[in-house]
Amino acid sequence: MSKKSALHIAKGVKEAPFINPNWKGAKRLKQDTDSLAEAVLQGDITALSAAITIAESTSPDDEIKCRSLMNRLHPKSGGAFRIGISGVPGVGKSTFLEAYCSFVLNNDPDARIAVLAVDPSSEWSKGSILGDKTRMESIGKSSRVFIRPSASGGRLGGVARSTFEAVTLCEAAGFNFIFVETVGVGQSETVVSKLTDCFLFLAMPGTGDELQGIKKGIMEMADVIALNKCDGDRTNQAEQSAIQLQGALQLITRTQDHWQPPVLQISALNATGMEEMWSALDRFQRHGQLNGWIEERRREQQEYWFKSNIGALLFERMSEKETWGKESDSLLAQISKGEVSPFEASRRLMDKILA
Amino acid sequence: MSKKSALHIAKGVKEAPFINPNWKGAKRLKQDTDSLAEAVLQGDITALSAAITIAESTSPDDEIKCRSLMNRLHPKSGGAFRIGISGVPGVGKSTFLEAYCSFVLNNDPDARIAVLAVDPSSEWSKGSILGDKTRMESIGKSSRVFIRPSASGGRLGGVARSTFEAVTLCEAAGFNFIFVETVGVGQSETVVSKLTDCFLFLAMPGTGDELQGIKKGIMEMADVIALNKCDGDRTNQAEQSAIQLQGALQLITRTQDHWQPPVLQISALNATGMEEMWSALDRFQRHGQLNGWIEERRREQQEYWFKSNIGALLFERMSEKETWGKESDSLLAQISKGEVSPFEASRRLMDKILA
């Protein structure tokens, strides 16, 4: 029963929809989300997919379903170690994930891994030319792995919200490792660092110039740094790059947790350095749990999303006011004539609306 | 007179403050911003620096000065060709700017160039480890060049707003080429693409993997693509990379302007390809002006900033309400107990505040 209902809700799924002969309108909706939530809690992958599809959907119906699902499942979330992965395009994030997840699956019989992707570029293009779906094939076949290539965010709150909800749903479904990979460009690092417990930054051993370019922002965000592609000719370069990175890291004092981010040398291609990665991440998680950083970080993140979503909602609700449209149009006309700056115009609109 | 007033306002400037013996309170403030605005309009670099410092300041006094300055100078802005520059750290953005600006200065006697930097990472770290101030030395000495290394954004509206205001001020001061360089990581590309007429993306000729990694988001944003470091051993690679990039670009249809972004091969180090760059940018500007894209793009950008700043202002003003603090605290407590998701909590707060 629960499975069938899940399929019914999953609009992207190919099976024919299950038609309930005892259709009861609104009650039906409640039943659907209840049984879907139940199926997610039992670790049903099809139900999990369907639930994430609902979280990503922009239809008002799905929004109601999503709220009810999230209210049910949010209290069951929080059980995974959430790891964000970032690095410039070409650094080998997908190859790394494939190698590392294989290692984890082989070494930890209890590991269940979810891989999610954050792609803010999809707000422009609704997708990437070259998806990572086709990569990560070897791990994708395991029943202990769930890969969701690209969470697009059409609804209010955007990419961040649908990714947050996807993390919650994966945790409710019993996944204990969640990787959130940044895809594309733009604000992905910021979003990912505010959704995860641990931020893993992949870099390439290269010119000193490249390392200098890693600005303080990302160095402060990174909890673990790995130099990927440390193979073949690059081995010597790698050593030097690692020393330089460690030097740069020493300039940063992390008062909040006193964690010293390790710099690892790995090769995802040859699957070397995976054990060191495992122990670095494990050490971070254990220290973070013992000292309460992870809990503290999650608290701060939730506060952040709470506040940032309020901004978006306020805009949505206030713009439904009658005076809004008229004032806003007249100010936009002044803006386009170059009479007033957009920032000044927004202040004037506020003065009228909230008068 | 105008210079002295400018110096008085510029808090970062080392000269002793000028004390007006005829202090007249509020009238004085008005005089100050008026004479500062006048000095900016006359192209006075010290005044321009002082005005940008005011735009970046977080003090309430400076905010009032800034509004009055912007209201005065905004109608005088819009005269420059605004070029955004992006690319991964290490691609050589500063070296390129140095080589290209030297070329422009030598070939266009009327060129006056401003170089601004957008650094969203400063919202975390209030600055980068390695500023670009010390680079670009050769062009920095010219009186026709104005370099402002890092616009930090402490005030509401943040980096975007202070950069927008810096662009306006530079235009009011008569600069006709404005480069806005992305520094650091995070949302800089998005911000820069929404502040400029033309988006120049610098890439490195390298592995195909690296090129594949350039996702559709940035390809759609880019108006001109340049492969930098096409020198020495990389010449062959460069040719191949250019062909691949051109192939990827053909998958994108730009319905709004039908512009086909060119892929250039340059070497900032050897100052080769600068003429091609000049002609590519010039072609973009002429087509854009003839067909009205640039105007249209600026209109859309201003609309975007108008709307996004409204969100921030709404938040600021509503949070001053009495019920806000109590409700917000109680919801935050529920969030931290894991009872409710931050997104759901924000909806509940809205329901209470706007009831």
mmCIF file of C-alpha atoms in Angstrom, chain A:
data_model
loop_
_atom_site.group_PDB
_atom_site.id
_atom_site.type_symbol
_atom_site.label_atom_id
_atom_site.label_comp_id
_atom_site.label_asym_id
_atom_site.label_seq_id
_atom_site.Cartn_x
_atom_site.Cartn_y
_atom_site.Cartn_z
ATOM 1 C CA MET A 1 0.000 0.000 0.000
ATOM 2 C CA SER A 2 2.591 2.496 1.058
ATOM 3 C CA LYS A 3 4.648 1.791 -2.013
ATOM 4 C CA LYS A 4 1.763 2.224 -4.363
ATOM 5 C CA SER A 5 0.786 5.562 -2.863
ATOM 6 C CA ALA A 6 4.346 6.714 -3.156
ATOM 7 C CA LEU A 7 4.299 5.877 -6.833
ATOM 8 C CA HIS A 8 1.102 7.738 -7.274
ATOM 9 C CA ILE A 9 2.662 10.919 -5.939
ATOM 10 C CA ALA A 10 5.896 10.531 -7.850
ATOM 11 C CA LYS A 11 4.965 12.311 -11.035
ATOM 12 C CA GLY A 12 8.304 11.641 -12.675
ATOM 13 C CA VAL A 13 8.020 7.878 -12.228
ATOM 14 C CA LYS A 14 7.086 5.873 -15.274
ATOM 15 C CA GLU A 15 4.634 3.309 -13.857
ATOM 16 C CA ALA A 16 0.957 3.961 -14.420
ATOM 17 C CA PRO A 17 -0.618 5.935 -11.595
ATOM 18 C CA PHE A 18 -2.460 3.971 -8.979
ATOM 19 C CA ILE A 19 -6.061 5.078 -8.831
ATOM 20 C CA ASN A 20 -7.687 4.845 -5.470
ATOM 21 C CA PRO A 21 -11.279 3.610 -5.880
ATOM 22 C CA ASN A 22 -12.187 5.181 -2.533
ATOM 23 C CA TRP A 23 -11.207 8.766 -3.477
ATOM 24 C CA LYS A 24 -12.051 11.136 -0.660
ATOM 25 C CA GLY A 25 -10.681 14.508 -1.732
ATOM 26 C CA ALA A 26 -8.627 16.310 0.897
ATOM 27 C CA LYS A 27 -8.472 13.304 3.131
ATOM 28 C CA ARG A 28 -6.814 11.460 0.304
ATOM 29 C CA LEU A 29 -4.046 14.069 0.169
ATOM 30 C CA LYS A 30 -3.365 13.570 3.853
ATOM 31 C CA GLN A 31 -3.295 9.804 3.408
ATOM 32 C CA ASP A 32 -0.912 10.141 0.521
ATOM 33 C CA THR A 33 1.623 12.244 2.337
ATOM 34 C CA ASP A 34 1.271 10.131 5.463
ATOM 35 C CA SER A 35 1.967 6.925 3.646
ATOM 36 C CA LEU A 36 4.740 8.559 1.653
ATOM 37 C CA ALA A 37 6.347 9.768 4.889
ATOM 38 C CA GLU A 38 5.995 6.262 6.305
ATOM 39 C CA ALA A 39 7.686 4.768 3.265
ATOM 40 C CA VAL A 40 10.530 7.299 3.496
ATOM 41 C CA LEU A 41 11.043 6.413 7.153
ATOM 42 C CA GLN A 42 11.300 2.760 6.157
ATOM 43 C CA GLY A 43 14.120 3.671 3.799
ATOM 44 C CA ASP A 44 12.169 3.125 0.594
ATOM 45 C CA ILE A 45 14.283 4.677 -2.176
ATOM 46 C CA THR A 46 11.388 5.164 -4.573
ATOM 47 C CA ALA A 47 9.461 7.010 -1.892
ATOM 48 C CA LEU A 48 12.525 9.107 -1.096
ATOM 49 C CA SER A 49 12.866 10.089 -4.753
ATOM 50 C CA ALA A 50 9.208 10.965 -4.926
ATOM 51 C CA ALA A 51 9.449 13.054 -1.777
ATOM 52 C CA ILE A 52 12.429 15.011 -3.124
ATOM 53 C CA THR A 53 10.546 15.575 -6.364
ATOM 54 C CA ILE A 54 7.706 17.090 -4.333
ATOM 55 C CA ALA A 55 10.191 19.270 -2.435
ATOM 56 C CA GLU A 56 11.555 20.553 -5.744
ATOM 57 C CA SER A 57 8.188 21.054 -7.393
ATOM 58 C CA THR A 58 6.764 24.519 -7.890
ATOM 59 C CA SER A 59 3.100 23.551 -7.980
ATOM 60 C CA PRO A 60 0.922 24.866 -5.128
ATOM 61 C CA ASP A 61 -0.454 21.370 -4.502
ATOM 62 C CA ASP A 62 3.020 20.007 -4.049
ATOM 63 C CA GLU A 63 3.891 22.873 -1.767
ATOM 64 C CA ILE A 64 1.102 21.840 0.601
ATOM 65 C CA LYS A 65 2.218 18.229 0.398
ATOM 66 C CA CYS A 66 5.796 19.274 1.019
ATOM 67 C CA ARG A 67 4.933 21.239 4.153
ATOM 68 C CA SER A 68 3.024 18.340 5.558
ATOM 69 C CA LEU A 69 5.825 15.895 4.671
ATOM 70 C CA MET A 70 8.482 18.120 6.190
ATOM 71 C CA ASN A 71 6.508 18.730 9.355
ATOM 72 C CA ARG A 72 6.246 14.988 9.742
ATOM 73 C CA LEU A 73 9.834 14.113 8.850
ATOM 74 C CA HIS A 74 11.873 17.049 10.117
ATOM 75 C CA PRO A 75 11.854 15.767 13.725
ATOM 76 C CA LYS A 76 13.279 12.471 12.420
ATOM 77 C CA SER A 77 16.197 14.146 10.668
ATOM 78 C CA GLY A 78 19.668 15.084 11.839
ATOM 79 C CA GLY A 79 21.184 11.619 12.007
ATOM 80 C CA ALA A 80 23.744 11.897 9.216
ATOM 81 C CA PHE A 81 27.204 13.355 8.953
ATOM 82 C CA ARG A 82 26.727 16.051 6.289
ATOM 83 C CA ILE A 83 29.764 16.771 4.140
ATOM 84 C CA GLY A 84 29.931 19.595 1.609
ATOM 85 C CA ILE A 85 32.334 19.248 -1.308
ATOM 86 C CA SER A 86 33.648 22.137 -3.324
ATOM 87 C CA GLY A 87 36.455 22.925 -5.726
ATOM 88 C CA VAL A 88 36.985 24.551 -9.115
ATOM 89 C CA PRO A 89 35.489 22.848 -12.162
ATOM 90 C CA GLY A 90 37.834 20.113 -13.290
ATOM 91 C CA VAL A 91 39.287 19.356 -9.883
ATOM 92 C CA GLY A 92 37.615 15.959 -9.969
ATOM 93 C CA LYS A 93 34.780 16.155 -7.464
ATOM 94 C CA SER A 94 32.749 13.365 -9.047
ATOM 95 C CA THR A 95 35.743 11.079 -9.495
ATOM 96 C CA PHE A 96 36.650 11.684 -5.880
ATOM 97 C CA LEU A 97 33.148 10.875 -4.696
ATOM 98 C CA GLU A 98 33.170 7.672 -6.659
ATOM 99 C CA ALA A 99 36.525 6.555 -5.234
ATOM 100 C CA TYR A 100 35.773 7.657 -1.697
ATOM 101 C CA CYS A 101 32.287 6.206 -1.523
ATOM 102 C CA SER A 102 33.560 2.856 -2.804
ATOM 103 C CA PHE A 103 36.113 2.912 0.000
ATOM 104 C CA VAL A 104 33.482 3.716 2.617
ATOM 105 C CA LEU A 105 31.079 1.059 1.343
ATOM 106 C CA ASN A 106 33.831 -1.557 1.566
ATOM 107 C CA ASN A 107 35.016 -0.533 5.020
ATOM 108 C CA ASP A 108 31.850 0.363 6.863
ATOM 109 C CA PRO A 109 29.065 -2.210 6.547
ATOM 110 C CA ASP A 110 26.608 0.208 8.182
ATOM 111 C CA ALA A 111 27.311 3.102 5.813
ATOM 112 C CA ARG A 112 24.419 4.341 3.712
ATOM 113 C CA ILE A 113 25.484 7.221 1.490
ATOM 114 C CA ALA A 114 23.433 9.917 -0.202
ATOM 115 C CA VAL A 115 25.018 12.233 -2.772
ATOM 116 C CA LEU A 116 23.159 15.452 -3.531
ATOM 117 C CA ALA A 117 24.207 18.259 -5.847
ATOM 118 C CA VAL A 118 23.613 21.967 -5.477
ATOM 119 C CA ASP A 119 23.464 23.785 -8.770
ATOM 120 C CA PRO A 120 22.611 27.455 -8.528
ATOM 121 C CA SER A 121 23.337 27.810 -12.230
ATOM 122 C CA SER A 122 20.110 25.960 -12.813
ATOM 123 C CA GLU A 123 18.336 29.122 -11.744
ATOM 124 C CA TRP A 124 19.459 30.539 -15.061
ATOM 125 C CA SER A 125 19.571 27.573 -17.325
ATOM 126 C CA LYS A 126 17.465 24.919 -15.610
ATOM 127 C CA GLY A 127 20.304 22.451 -15.855
ATOM 128 C CA SER A 128 23.835 21.874 -16.989
ATOM 129 C CA ILE A 129 25.176 20.820 -20.336
ATOM 130 C CA LEU A 130 27.087 17.946 -18.867
ATOM 131 C CA GLY A 131 25.353 16.412 -15.917
ATOM 132 C CA ASP A 132 27.285 14.291 -13.465
ATOM 133 C CA LYS A 133 24.587 11.653 -13.586
ATOM 134 C CA THR A 134 26.520 9.510 -15.975
ATOM 135 C CA ARG A 135 29.694 9.618 -13.888
ATOM 136 C CA MET A 136 29.638 7.849 -10.509
ATOM 137 C CA GLU A 137 28.281 4.745 -12.211
ATOM 138 C CA SER A 138 30.133 2.194 -10.112
ATOM 139 C CA ILE A 139 28.723 3.382 -6.795
ATOM 140 C CA GLY A 140 25.304 4.226 -8.213
ATOM 141 C CA LYS A 141 24.563 0.534 -8.551
ATOM 142 C CA SER A 142 24.846 -0.152 -4.826
ATOM 143 C CA SER A 143 21.596 -0.326 -2.910
ATOM 144 C CA ARG A 144 23.315 1.533 -0.071
ATOM 145 C CA VAL A 145 23.895 4.596 -2.238
ATOM 146 C CA PHE A 146 21.381 7.221 -3.294
ATOM 147 C CA ILE A 147 22.451 9.755 -5.930
ATOM 148 C CA ARG A 148 20.335 12.787 -6.743
ATOM 149 C CA PRO A 149 22.141 14.646 -9.481
ATOM 150 C CA SER A 150 20.764 18.142 -9.441
ATOM 151 C CA ALA A 151 18.404 19.784 -7.027
ATOM 152 C CA SER A 152 16.933 22.678 -8.903
ATOM 153 C CA GLY A 153 15.091 25.292 -6.967
ATOM 154 C CA GLY A 154 12.181 26.879 -8.720
ATOM 155 C CA ARG A 155 10.213 27.630 -5.584
ATOM 156 C CA LEU A 156 10.631 30.396 -3.058
ATOM 157 C CA GLY A 157 13.767 29.821 -1.029
ATOM 158 C CA GLY A 158 15.279 28.315 -4.143
ATOM 159 C CA VAL A 159 18.112 25.869 -4.335
ATOM 160 C CA ALA A 160 18.975 26.185 -0.660
ATOM 161 C CA ARG A 161 15.549 25.200 0.509
ATOM 162 C CA SER A 162 15.101 22.228 -1.762
ATOM 163 C CA THR A 163 18.584 20.989 -0.833
ATOM 164 C CA PHE A 164 17.857 21.465 2.870
ATOM 165 C CA GLU A 165 14.684 19.467 2.422
ATOM 166 C CA ALA A 166 16.474 16.782 0.419
ATOM 167 C CA VAL A 167 19.021 16.412 3.255
ATOM 168 C CA THR A 168 16.188 16.104 5.778
ATOM 169 C CA LEU A 169 14.432 13.491 3.668
ATOM 170 C CA CYS A 170 17.620 11.447 3.179
ATOM 171 C CA GLU A 171 18.239 11.493 6.920
ATOM 172 C CA ALA A 172 14.679 10.437 7.625
ATOM 173 C CA ALA A 173 15.258 7.563 5.199
ATOM 174 C CA GLY A 174 18.219 6.424 7.277
ATOM 175 C CA PHE A 175 21.212 7.626 5.276
ATOM 176 C CA ASN A 176 24.111 8.301 7.625
ATOM 177 C CA PHE A 177 26.534 9.996 5.226
ATOM 178 C CA ILE A 178 25.288 12.825 3.058
ATOM 179 C CA PHE A 179 27.553 14.460 0.528
ATOM 180 C CA VAL A 180 26.409 17.770 -0.901
ATOM 181 C CA GLU A 181 28.433 18.535 -3.981
ATOM 182 C CA THR A 182 28.631 21.999 -5.513
ATOM 183 C CA VAL A 183 27.964 22.018 -9.208
ATOM 184 C CA GLY A 184 28.334 25.007 -11.447
ATOM 185 C CA VAL A 185 29.316 28.455 -10.379
ATOM 186 C CA GLY A 186 27.961 31.287 -8.339
ATOM 187 C CA GLN A 187 26.842 31.128 -4.798
ATOM 188 C CA SER A 188 27.094 27.372 -4.431
ATOM 189 C CA GLU A 189 29.935 27.409 -1.880
ATOM 190 C CA THR A 190 28.031 29.704 0.429
ATOM 191 C CA VAL A 191 24.896 27.626 0.183
ATOM 192 C CA VAL A 192 26.694 24.332 0.716
ATOM 193 C CA SER A 193 28.734 25.591 3.660
ATOM 194 C CA LYS A 194 25.489 26.600 5.307
ATOM 195 C CA LEU A 195 23.899 23.186 4.792
ATOM 196 C CA THR A 196 26.662 20.864 5.979
ATOM 197 C CA ASP A 197 28.656 19.900 9.071
ATOM 198 C CA CYS A 198 32.001 19.652 7.341
ATOM 199 C CA PHE A 199 33.284 21.506 4.309
ATOM 200 C CA LEU A 200 35.736 19.567 2.167
ATOM 201 C CA PHE A 201 37.658 21.660 -0.331
ATOM 202 C CA LEU A 202 39.354 19.914 -3.244
ATOM 203 C CA ALA A 203 42.280 21.701 -4.880
ATOM 204 C CA MET A 204 44.779 20.819 -7.559
ATOM 205 C CA PRO A 205 48.512 20.811 -7.030
ATOM 206 C CA GLY A 206 49.709 23.416 -9.475
ATOM 207 C CA THR A 207 51.340 26.748 -9.786
ATOM 208 C CA GLY A 208 51.919 28.816 -6.677
ATOM 209 C CA ASP A 209 49.767 31.406 -8.382
ATOM 210 C CA GLU A 210 46.796 29.077 -8.215
ATOM 211 C CA LEU A 211 47.275 28.583 -4.511
ATOM 212 C CA GLN A 212 47.689 32.266 -3.841
ATOM 213 C CA GLY A 213 44.388 32.690 -5.570
ATOM 214 C CA ILE A 214 42.607 30.647 -2.950
ATOM 215 C CA LYS A 215 41.343 33.551 -0.989
ATOM 216 C CA LYS A 216 40.766 33.721 2.702
ATOM 217 C CA GLY A 217 37.028 33.244 2.318
ATOM 218 C CA ILE A 218 37.247 29.651 1.213
ATOM 219 C CA MET A 219 40.208 28.899 3.439
ATOM 220 C CA GLU A 220 38.138 29.896 6.431
ATOM 221 C CA MET A 221 35.224 27.799 5.249
ATOM 222 C CA ALA A 222 37.281 24.650 4.599
ATOM 223 C CA ASP A 223 37.432 22.023 7.337
ATOM 224 C CA VAL A 224 39.429 19.527 5.313
ATOM 225 C CA ILE A 225 41.515 20.343 2.243
ATOM 226 C CA ALA A 226 42.553 17.677 -0.220
ATOM 227 C CA LEU A 227 44.930 18.065 -3.126
ATOM 228 C CA ASN A 228 43.503 15.788 -5.771
ATOM 229 C CA LYS A 229 45.335 14.439 -8.817
ATOM 230 C CA CYS A 230 48.480 13.769 -6.787
ATOM 231 C CA ASP A 231 49.673 11.189 -9.267
ATOM 232 C CA GLY A 232 52.299 10.794 -11.955
ATOM 233 C CA ASP A 233 54.249 13.970 -12.694
ATOM 234 C CA ARG A 234 52.356 15.989 -10.159
ATOM 235 C CA THR A 235 53.740 14.230 -7.067
ATOM 236 C CA ASN A 236 56.537 16.751 -6.487
ATOM 237 C CA GLN A 237 54.356 19.760 -7.172
ATOM 238 C CA ALA A 238 51.825 18.308 -4.757
ATOM 239 C CA GLU A 239 54.270 18.232 -1.873
ATOM 240 C CA GLN A 240 55.105 21.894 -2.394
ATOM 241 C CA SER A 241 51.483 22.917 -2.830
ATOM 242 C CA ALA A 242 50.601 21.159 0.417
ATOM 243 C CA ILE A 243 53.320 23.060 2.298
ATOM 244 C CA GLN A 244 52.135 26.362 0.855
ATOM 245 C CA LEU A 245 48.531 25.623 1.720
ATOM 246 C CA GLN A 246 49.465 24.662 5.254
ATOM 247 C CA GLY A 247 51.381 27.940 5.532
ATOM 248 C CA ALA A 248 48.380 29.911 4.355
ATOM 249 C CA LEU A 249 46.135 28.050 6.784
ATOM 250 C CA GLN A 250 48.352 29.017 9.694
ATOM 251 C CA LEU A 251 47.429 32.647 9.108
ATOM 252 C CA ILE A 252 43.860 31.850 10.026
ATOM 253 C CA THR A 253 42.743 31.508 13.614
ATOM 254 C CA ARG A 254 39.541 29.593 14.038
ATOM 255 C CA THR A 255 38.364 30.907 17.362
ATOM 256 C CA GLN A 256 35.044 29.104 17.193
ATOM 257 C CA ASP A 257 36.445 25.564 17.206
ATOM 258 C CA HIS A 258 40.282 25.609 17.175
ATOM 259 C CA TRP A 259 40.202 22.974 14.456
ATOM 260 C CA GLN A 260 43.300 22.890 12.268
ATOM 261 C CA PRO A 261 42.184 21.826 8.769
ATOM 262 C CA PRO A 262 44.413 19.021 7.488
ATOM 263 C CA VAL A 263 45.827 19.145 3.952
ATOM 264 C CA LEU A 264 45.697 15.718 2.336
ATOM 265 C CA GLN A 265 47.327 14.528 -0.860
ATOM 266 C CA ILE A 266 45.078 12.161 -2.728
ATOM 267 C CA SER A 267 44.486 10.719 -6.168
ATOM 268 C CA ALA A 268 40.882 9.900 -6.861
ATOM 269 C CA LEU A 269 41.962 8.295 -10.136
ATOM 270 C CA ASN A 270 44.207 5.771 -8.369
ATOM 271 C CA ALA A 271 42.043 5.702 -5.254
ATOM 272 C CA THR A 272 45.024 6.634 -3.066
ATOM 273 C CA GLY A 273 44.657 8.654 0.095
ATOM 274 C CA MET A 274 41.134 7.392 0.762
ATOM 275 C CA GLU A 275 42.042 5.942 4.149
ATOM 276 C CA GLU A 276 43.603 9.269 5.205
ATOM 277 C CA MET A 277 40.451 11.039 4.039
ATOM 278 C CA TRP A 278 38.296 8.652 6.035
ATOM 279 C CA SER A 279 40.344 9.225 9.171
ATOM 280 C CA ALA A 280 40.401 13.026 8.678
ATOM 281 C CA LEU A 281 36.631 13.202 8.268
ATOM 282 C CA ASP A 282 36.097 10.800 11.145
ATOM 283 C CA ARG A 283 38.380 12.862 13.380
ATOM 284 C CA PHE A 284 36.507 16.024 12.454
ATOM 285 C CA GLN A 285 33.178 14.411 13.197
ATOM 286 C CA ARG A 286 34.278 12.978 16.546
ATOM 287 C CA HIS A 287 35.877 16.220 17.722
ATOM 288 C CA GLY A 288 32.926 18.187 16.451
ATOM 289 C CA GLN A 289 30.460 16.022 18.317
ATOM 290 C CA LEU A 290 32.489 15.886 21.521
ATOM 291 C CA ASN A 291 33.012 19.628 21.653
ATOM 292 C CA GLY A 292 29.567 20.480 20.398
ATOM 293 C CA TRP A 293 30.702 22.390 17.270
ATOM 294 C CA ILE A 294 28.577 20.365 14.937
ATOM 295 C CA GLU A 295 25.491 20.977 17.005
ATOM 296 C CA GLU A 296 26.377 24.670 17.288
ATOM 297 C CA ARG A 297 27.019 24.934 13.565
ATOM 298 C CA ARG A 298 23.669 23.339 12.752
ATOM 299 C CA ARG A 299 21.930 25.707 15.130
ATOM 300 C CA GLU A 300 23.555 28.699 13.425
ATOM 301 C CA GLN A 301 22.701 27.366 9.989
ATOM 302 C CA GLN A 302 19.064 26.873 10.860
ATOM 303 C CA GLU A 303 18.912 30.378 12.273
ATOM 304 C CA TYR A 304 20.438 31.644 9.049
ATOM 305 C CA TRP A 305 17.863 29.872 6.838
ATOM 306 C CA PHE A 306 15.053 30.972 9.103
ATOM 307 C CA LYS A 307 16.073 34.607 8.679
ATOM 308 C CA SER A 308 16.856 34.469 5.007
ATOM 309 C CA ASN A 309 13.556 32.803 4.203
ATOM 310 C CA ILE A 310 11.681 35.428 6.181
ATOM 311 C CA GLY A 311 13.086 38.051 3.791
ATOM 312 C CA ALA A 312 11.780 36.162 0.794
ATOM 313 C CA LEU A 313 8.373 35.538 2.361
ATOM 314 C CA LEU A 314 7.996 39.165 3.446
ATOM 315 C CA PHE A 315 8.600 40.233 -0.119
ATOM 316 C CA GLU A 316 6.054 37.768 -1.429
ATOM 317 C CA ARG A 317 3.350 38.775 1.029
ATOM 318 C CA MET A 318 3.881 42.533 0.899
ATOM 319 C CA SER A 319 3.883 42.574 -2.870
ATOM 320 C CA GLU A 320 0.319 41.292 -2.751
ATOM 321 C CA LYS A 321 -0.729 44.659 -1.263
ATOM 322 C CA GLU A 322 -2.768 46.970 -3.450
ATOM 323 C CA THR A 323 -0.551 50.063 -3.272
ATOM 324 C CA TRP A 324 2.502 47.966 -4.100
ATOM 325 C CA GLY A 325 1.884 47.572 -7.803
ATOM 326 C CA LYS A 326 1.164 51.229 -8.487
ATOM 327 C CA GLU A 327 4.053 52.608 -6.440
ATOM 328 C CA SER A 328 6.416 49.990 -7.686
ATOM 329 C CA ASP A 329 5.570 50.711 -11.333
ATOM 330 C CA SER A 330 6.039 54.426 -10.893
ATOM 331 C CA LEU A 331 9.396 53.914 -9.191
ATOM 332 C CA LEU A 332 10.518 51.485 -11.887
ATOM 333 C CA ALA A 333 9.683 54.126 -14.485
ATOM 334 C CA GLN A 334 11.841 56.632 -12.610
ATOM 335 C CA ILE A 335 14.625 54.069 -12.390
ATOM 336 C CA SER A 336 14.569 53.380 -16.094
ATOM 337 C CA LYS A 337 14.743 57.123 -16.842
ATOM 338 C CA GLY A 338 17.871 57.208 -14.693
ATOM 339 C CA GLU A 339 16.293 59.606 -12.231
ATOM 340 C CA VAL A 340 16.777 57.485 -9.179
ATOM 341 C CA SER A 341 19.043 54.624 -8.198
ATOM 342 C CA PRO A 342 17.396 51.248 -7.611
ATOM 343 C CA PHE A 343 18.571 51.239 -3.992
ATOM 344 C CA GLU A 344 17.085 54.660 -3.301
ATOM 345 C CA ALA A 345 13.870 53.639 -5.069
ATOM 346 C CA SER A 346 13.513 50.593 -2.839
ATOM 347 C CA ARG A 347 13.783 52.831 0.227
ATOM 348 C CA ARG A 348 11.085 55.121 -1.129
ATOM 349 C CA LEU A 349 8.774 52.183 -1.793
ATOM 350 C CA MET A 350 9.204 50.999 1.786
ATOM 351 C CA ASP A 351 8.354 54.460 3.083
ATOM 352 C CA LYS A 352 5.073 54.362 1.156
ATOM 353 C CA ILE A 353 4.117 50.755 1.858
ATOM 354 C CA LEU A 354 4.895 50.756 5.544
ATOM 355 C CA ALA A 355 3.646 54.298 6.187
#
